[in-house]
Coordinates of C-alpha atoms in Angstrom, one line a residue:
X1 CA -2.9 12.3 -4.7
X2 CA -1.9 8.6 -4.4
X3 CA -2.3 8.3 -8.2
X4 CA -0.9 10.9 -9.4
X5 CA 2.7 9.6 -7.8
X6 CA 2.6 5.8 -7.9
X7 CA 3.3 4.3 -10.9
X8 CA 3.3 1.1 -12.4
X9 CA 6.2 -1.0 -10.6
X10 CA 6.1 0.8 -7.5
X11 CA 5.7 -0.4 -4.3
X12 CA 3.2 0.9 -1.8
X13 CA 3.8 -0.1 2.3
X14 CA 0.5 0.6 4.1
X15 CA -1.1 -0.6 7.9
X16 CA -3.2 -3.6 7.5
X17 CA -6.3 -1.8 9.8
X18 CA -6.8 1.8 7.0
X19 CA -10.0 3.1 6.9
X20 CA -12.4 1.5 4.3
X21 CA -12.4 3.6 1.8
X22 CA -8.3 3.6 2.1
X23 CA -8.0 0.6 1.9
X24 CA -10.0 0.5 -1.8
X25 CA -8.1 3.0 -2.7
X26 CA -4.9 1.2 -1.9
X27 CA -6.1 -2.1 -3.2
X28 CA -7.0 -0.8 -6.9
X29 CA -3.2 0.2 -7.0
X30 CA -3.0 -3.1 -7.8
X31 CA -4.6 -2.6 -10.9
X32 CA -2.1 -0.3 -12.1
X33 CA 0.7 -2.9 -11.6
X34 CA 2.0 -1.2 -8.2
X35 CA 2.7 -3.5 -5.7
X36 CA 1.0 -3.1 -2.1
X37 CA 2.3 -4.6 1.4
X38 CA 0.2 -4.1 4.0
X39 CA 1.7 -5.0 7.7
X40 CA 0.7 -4.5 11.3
X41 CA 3.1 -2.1 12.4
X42 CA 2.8 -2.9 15.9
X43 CA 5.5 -5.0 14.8
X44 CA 7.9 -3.2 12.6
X45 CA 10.9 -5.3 12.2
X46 CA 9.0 -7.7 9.8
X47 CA 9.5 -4.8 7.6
X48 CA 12.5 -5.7 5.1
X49 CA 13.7 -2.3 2.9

C-alpha cells in the first residue's frame, strides 16, 4: 500500500527498530526518490515538522 501513495519527493517518518522485512520495504523508497527518516521515538521532540 506504501507504494501506491508515496511518490517521488515525499518524505516518509518511520521507528528506527521496524520489523525486517519493513524496514526493506521502507529503505527501497529510497529508490524512488522519497525521502525516509527513521527516529527512535522514545524521544519524540527531535522530530522537526
Amino acid at each position: 500500500m506504501c507504494f501506491e501513495i508515496i511518490e517521488p519527493g515525499d518524505e516518509v517518518i518511520a521507528v528506527d527498530d521496524l520489523y525486517g522485512g519493513t524496514y526493506r520495504m521502507f529503505t527501497r523508497l529510497l529508490k524512488i526518490s522519497a525521502e525516509v527518516h527513521f527516529y527512535h521515538f522514545d524521544d519524540v521532540s527531535k522530530l522537526q515538522m
